[in-house]
XYZ file of C-alpha atoms in Angstrom:
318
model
C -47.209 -123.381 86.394
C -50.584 -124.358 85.292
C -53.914 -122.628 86.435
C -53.775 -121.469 89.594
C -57.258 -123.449 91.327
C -55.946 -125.975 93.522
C -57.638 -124.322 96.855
C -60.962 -125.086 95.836
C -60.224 -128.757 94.476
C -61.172 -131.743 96.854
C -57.590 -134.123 97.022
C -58.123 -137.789 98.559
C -54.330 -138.994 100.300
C -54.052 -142.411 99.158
C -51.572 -145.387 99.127
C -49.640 -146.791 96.145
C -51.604 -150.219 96.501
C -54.919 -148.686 95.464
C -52.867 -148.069 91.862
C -51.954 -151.389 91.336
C -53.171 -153.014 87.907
C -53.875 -148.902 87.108
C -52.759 -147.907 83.542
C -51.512 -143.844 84.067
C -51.074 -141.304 81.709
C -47.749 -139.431 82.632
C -47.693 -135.724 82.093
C -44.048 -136.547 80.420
C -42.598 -132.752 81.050
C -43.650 -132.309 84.327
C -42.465 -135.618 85.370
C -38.711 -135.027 83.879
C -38.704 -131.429 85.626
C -39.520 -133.174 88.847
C -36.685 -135.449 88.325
C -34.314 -132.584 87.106
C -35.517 -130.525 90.053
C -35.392 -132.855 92.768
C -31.990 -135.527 92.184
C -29.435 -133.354 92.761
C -26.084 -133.159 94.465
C -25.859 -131.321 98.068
C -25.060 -127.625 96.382
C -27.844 -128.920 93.323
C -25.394 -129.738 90.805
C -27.413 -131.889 88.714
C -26.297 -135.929 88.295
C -24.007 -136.191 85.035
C -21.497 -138.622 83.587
C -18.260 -138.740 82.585
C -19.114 -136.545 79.523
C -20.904 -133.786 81.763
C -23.780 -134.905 80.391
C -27.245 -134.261 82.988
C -28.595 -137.962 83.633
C -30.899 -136.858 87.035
C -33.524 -137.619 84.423
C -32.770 -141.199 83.759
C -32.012 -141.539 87.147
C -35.803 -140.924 87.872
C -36.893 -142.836 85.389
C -34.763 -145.978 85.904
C -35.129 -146.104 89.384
C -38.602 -144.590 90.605
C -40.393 -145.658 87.839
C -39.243 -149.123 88.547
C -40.532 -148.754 92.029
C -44.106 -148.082 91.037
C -44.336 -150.930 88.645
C -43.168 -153.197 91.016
C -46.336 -152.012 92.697
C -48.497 -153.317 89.291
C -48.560 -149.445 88.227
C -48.416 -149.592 83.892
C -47.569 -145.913 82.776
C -47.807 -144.148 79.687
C -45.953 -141.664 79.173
C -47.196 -138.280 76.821
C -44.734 -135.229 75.885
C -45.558 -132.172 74.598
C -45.707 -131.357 70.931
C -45.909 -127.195 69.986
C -47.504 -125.073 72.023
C -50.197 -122.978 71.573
C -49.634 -119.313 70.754
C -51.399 -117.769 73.781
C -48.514 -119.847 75.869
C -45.579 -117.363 74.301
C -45.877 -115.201 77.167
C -45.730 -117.788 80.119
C -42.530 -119.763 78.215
C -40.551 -116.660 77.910
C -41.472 -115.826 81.747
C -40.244 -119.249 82.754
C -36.867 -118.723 80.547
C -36.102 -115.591 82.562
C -36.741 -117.027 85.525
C -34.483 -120.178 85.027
C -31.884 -117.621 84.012
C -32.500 -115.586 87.166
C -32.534 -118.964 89.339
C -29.027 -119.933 87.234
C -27.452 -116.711 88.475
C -28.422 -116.947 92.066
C -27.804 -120.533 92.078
C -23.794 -119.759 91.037
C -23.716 -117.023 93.684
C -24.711 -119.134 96.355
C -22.665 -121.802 95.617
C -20.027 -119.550 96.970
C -21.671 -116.907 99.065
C -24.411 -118.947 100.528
C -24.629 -122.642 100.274
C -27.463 -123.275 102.359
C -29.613 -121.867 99.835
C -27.769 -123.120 96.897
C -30.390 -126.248 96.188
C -33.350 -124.044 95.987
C -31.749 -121.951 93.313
C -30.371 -125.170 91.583
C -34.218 -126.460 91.536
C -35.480 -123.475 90.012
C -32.684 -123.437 86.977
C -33.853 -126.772 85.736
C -34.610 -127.012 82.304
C -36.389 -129.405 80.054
C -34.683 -129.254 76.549
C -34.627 -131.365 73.441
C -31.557 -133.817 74.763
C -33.459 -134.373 78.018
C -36.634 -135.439 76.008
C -34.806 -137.314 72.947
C -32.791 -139.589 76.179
C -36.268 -139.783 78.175
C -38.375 -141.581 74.789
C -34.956 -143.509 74.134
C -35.056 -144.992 78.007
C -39.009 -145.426 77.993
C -38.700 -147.498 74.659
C -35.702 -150.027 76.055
C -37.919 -150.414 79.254
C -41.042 -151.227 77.093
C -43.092 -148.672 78.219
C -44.932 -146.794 75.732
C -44.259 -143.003 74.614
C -47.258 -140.896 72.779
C -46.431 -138.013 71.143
C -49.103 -134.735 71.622
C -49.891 -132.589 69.204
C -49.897 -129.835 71.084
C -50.256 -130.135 75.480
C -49.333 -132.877 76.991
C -52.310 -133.041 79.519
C -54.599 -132.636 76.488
C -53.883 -135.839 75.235
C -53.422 -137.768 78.629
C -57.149 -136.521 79.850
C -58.397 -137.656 76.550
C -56.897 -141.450 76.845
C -58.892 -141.078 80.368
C -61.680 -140.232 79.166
C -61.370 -142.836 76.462
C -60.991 -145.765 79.163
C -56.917 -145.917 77.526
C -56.058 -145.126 81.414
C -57.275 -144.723 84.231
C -55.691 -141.223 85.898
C -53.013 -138.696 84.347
C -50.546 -138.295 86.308
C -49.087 -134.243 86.923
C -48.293 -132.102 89.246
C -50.487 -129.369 88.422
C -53.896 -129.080 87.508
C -54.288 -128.946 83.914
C -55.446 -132.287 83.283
C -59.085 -131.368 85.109
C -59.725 -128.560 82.937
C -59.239 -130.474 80.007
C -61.314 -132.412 80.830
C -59.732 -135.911 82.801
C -61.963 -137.335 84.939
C -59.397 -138.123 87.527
C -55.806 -137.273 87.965
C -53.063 -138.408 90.582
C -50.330 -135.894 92.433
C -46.913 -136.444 93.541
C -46.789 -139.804 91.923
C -43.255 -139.424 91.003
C -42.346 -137.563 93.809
C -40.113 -138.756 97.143
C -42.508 -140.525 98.987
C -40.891 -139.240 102.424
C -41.463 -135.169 100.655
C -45.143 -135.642 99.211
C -48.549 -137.344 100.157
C -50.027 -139.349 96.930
C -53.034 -137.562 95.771
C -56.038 -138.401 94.065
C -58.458 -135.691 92.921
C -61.861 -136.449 90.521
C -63.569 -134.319 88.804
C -66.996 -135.682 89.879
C -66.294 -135.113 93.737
C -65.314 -131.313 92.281
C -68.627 -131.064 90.276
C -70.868 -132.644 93.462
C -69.119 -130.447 96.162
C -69.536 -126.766 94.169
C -72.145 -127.410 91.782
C -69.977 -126.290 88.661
C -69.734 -127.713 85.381
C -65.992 -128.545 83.687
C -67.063 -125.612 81.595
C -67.629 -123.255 84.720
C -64.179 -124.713 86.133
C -62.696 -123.406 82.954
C -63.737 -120.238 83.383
C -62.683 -119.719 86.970
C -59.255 -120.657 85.964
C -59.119 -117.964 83.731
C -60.052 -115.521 85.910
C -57.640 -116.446 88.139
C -54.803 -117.327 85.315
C -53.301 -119.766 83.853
C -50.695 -120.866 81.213
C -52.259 -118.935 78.416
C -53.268 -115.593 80.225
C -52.878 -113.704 83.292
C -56.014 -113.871 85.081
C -57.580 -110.418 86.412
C -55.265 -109.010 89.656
C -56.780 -109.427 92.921
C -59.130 -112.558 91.872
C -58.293 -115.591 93.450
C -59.818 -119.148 93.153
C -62.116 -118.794 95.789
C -63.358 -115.246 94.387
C -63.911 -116.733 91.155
C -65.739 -119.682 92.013
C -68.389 -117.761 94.193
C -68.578 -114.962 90.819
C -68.889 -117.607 88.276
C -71.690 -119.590 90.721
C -73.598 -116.046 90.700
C -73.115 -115.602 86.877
C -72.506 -118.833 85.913
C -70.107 -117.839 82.773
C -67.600 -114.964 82.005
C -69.984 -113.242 79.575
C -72.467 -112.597 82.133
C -70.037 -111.753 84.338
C -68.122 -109.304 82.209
C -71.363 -107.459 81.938
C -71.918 -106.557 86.064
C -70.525 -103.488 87.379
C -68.655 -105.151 90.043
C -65.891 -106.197 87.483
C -64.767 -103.742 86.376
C -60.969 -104.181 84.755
C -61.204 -107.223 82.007
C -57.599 -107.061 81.509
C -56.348 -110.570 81.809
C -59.098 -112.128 80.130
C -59.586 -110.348 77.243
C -58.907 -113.452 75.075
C -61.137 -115.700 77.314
C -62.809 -117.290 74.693
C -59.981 -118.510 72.574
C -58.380 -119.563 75.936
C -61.545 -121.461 76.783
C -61.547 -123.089 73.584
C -57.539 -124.747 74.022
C -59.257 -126.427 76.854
C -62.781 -127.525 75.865
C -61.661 -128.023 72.633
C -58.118 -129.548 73.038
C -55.559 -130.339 70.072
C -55.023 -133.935 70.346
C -54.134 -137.379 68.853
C -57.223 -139.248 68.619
C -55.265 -142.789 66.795
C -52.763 -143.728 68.920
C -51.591 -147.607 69.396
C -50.407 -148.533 73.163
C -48.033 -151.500 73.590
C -46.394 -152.583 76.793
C -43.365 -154.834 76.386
C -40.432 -156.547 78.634
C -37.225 -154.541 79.082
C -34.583 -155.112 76.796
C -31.940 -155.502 78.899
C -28.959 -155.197 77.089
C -30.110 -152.156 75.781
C -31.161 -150.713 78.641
C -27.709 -151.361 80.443
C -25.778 -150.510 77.011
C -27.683 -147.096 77.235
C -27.076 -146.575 81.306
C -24.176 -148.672 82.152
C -21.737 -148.206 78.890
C -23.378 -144.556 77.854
C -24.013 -142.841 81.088
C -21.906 -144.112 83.484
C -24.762 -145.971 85.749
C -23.896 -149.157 88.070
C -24.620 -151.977 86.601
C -25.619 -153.645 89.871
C -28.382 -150.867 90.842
C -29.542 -151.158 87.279
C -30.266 -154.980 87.203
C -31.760 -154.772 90.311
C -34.427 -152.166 88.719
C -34.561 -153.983 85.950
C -35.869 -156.696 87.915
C -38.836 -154.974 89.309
C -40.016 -154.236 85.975
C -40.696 -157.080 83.841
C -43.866 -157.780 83.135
């Protein structure tokens, strides 16, 4: 989901040469949902192999992330290690949803195809194969794999802000509010379904005269993975109250707010993204595909042609 402040944010449409010789920080998860979401069958039965085994995944991978290198795009890709505590709430409201999706998906199937993809996108599910087949793919293509300690987004802003790369890569906008100075939308996405997006934090800062701190605490007012937000704020609300009282404790003290449910924990929320968890000794290493591995792993494992394969493999090597 991420926090919910993309109306006030600044996006710049872009083409795919102004990435080229660009290192990017890959929000891992988000990037295999997309993939898992988006390469489906017709009635969104996911791709699988002879096994039944889900490989819309490495389809993404193989194939779309070959595309952008061709292009002189290096990625890095970062997953997710535990998440925080304050997070509990927003995982088990995404289980129930998938589960909801799942059930509507199988009904429509039969009762009303039509909508059968949009139900088959929202039962997609990130789980431990997915990931364990995702680092296993990354490593035979030679791209590198960091592990977070805790958010994913975390650790991509920091190589950012590091100089390790130049943009993290997601799909929401996480990466901003801890603290990247420049992320990129819709990378992975179908060209033909989404514009390429660039947003910086400095254009943000310039336009509304807020610091990343102030940022933060808009998107709590408004919500985001780690609390609710306070009902009836939106972005555009909160920007204008946290201009006026530049923080959430002044704020909290005016009249005109007057339920703090939703925020109550603001400052430990604040804290997971001023103050992120993450890996600050990390070694990157780029590398040619191994290609017998790589086609061992598609082409013997999972059932992928061989001829498609080589062909990607081709756009790849450095």
């Amino acid at each position: 989901m991420g926090s919910k402040i993309g109306e006030i944010l600044e996006p710049k449409e872009i083409s795919l040469d102004a990435l080229s010789g660009k290192i990017v920080a890959v929000d891992a998860y988000i990037t295999l949902y997309q993939f898992l979401s988006t390469i489906r069958q017709p009635d969104g039965t996911p791709l699988k192999d002879s096994s039944g085994r889900t490989t819309s995944h490495l389809s993404g991978l193989i194939y779309r992330t070959a595309t952008l290198m061709e292009k002189g795009i290096k990625f890095v890709f970062v997953f997710d290690g535990k998440p925080a505590e304050l997070k509990a709430k927003e995982l088990k409201n995404r289980s129930e949803r998938r589960a909801q999706a799942m059930r509507k998906w199988e009904e429509a199937k039969v009762l009303f195809p039509e909508e059968a993809f949009k139900y088959a996108q929202a039962s997609s599910k990130v789980d431990k194969a997915i990931v364990e087949d995702a680092k296993t793919l990354l490593a035979y293509l030679g791209i590198p794999c960091l592990q977070a300690p805790s958010e994913g987004e975390a650790q991509a802003a920091y190589m950012v802000q590091k100089g390790d790369a130049e943009f993290v890569s997601s799909q929401d906008y996480d990466s901003l509010l801890f603290g990247a100075p420049a992320m990129v939308r819709n990378l992975t996405a179908p060209r033909k379904k989404a514009k390429l997006e660039v947003i910086e934090f400095k254009k943000l800062e310039e336009k509304h005269e807020i610091t990343r701190e102030q940022l933060v605490d808009i998107a709590i007012l408004v919500g985001s993975d780690f609390n609710p937000g306070i009902k009836g704020i939106g972005v555009k609300t909160a920007l204008k109250l946290i201009k006026k009282h530049h923080n959430i404790e002044k704020l909290m003290a005016q009249p005109e707010i007057g339920e703090k449910e939703g925020i109550e924990d603001y400052a430990l929320v604040r804290g997971i993204f001023l103050h992120p968890d993450v890996n600050r000794s990390y070694e990157l290493k780029w590398a040619n595909p191994d290609e017998g591995k790589v086609k061992e792993f598609l082409c013997e494992e999972h059932d992928f042609s061989e001829e498609r394969v080589s062909k990607a493999l081709e756009k790849i090597s450095l």
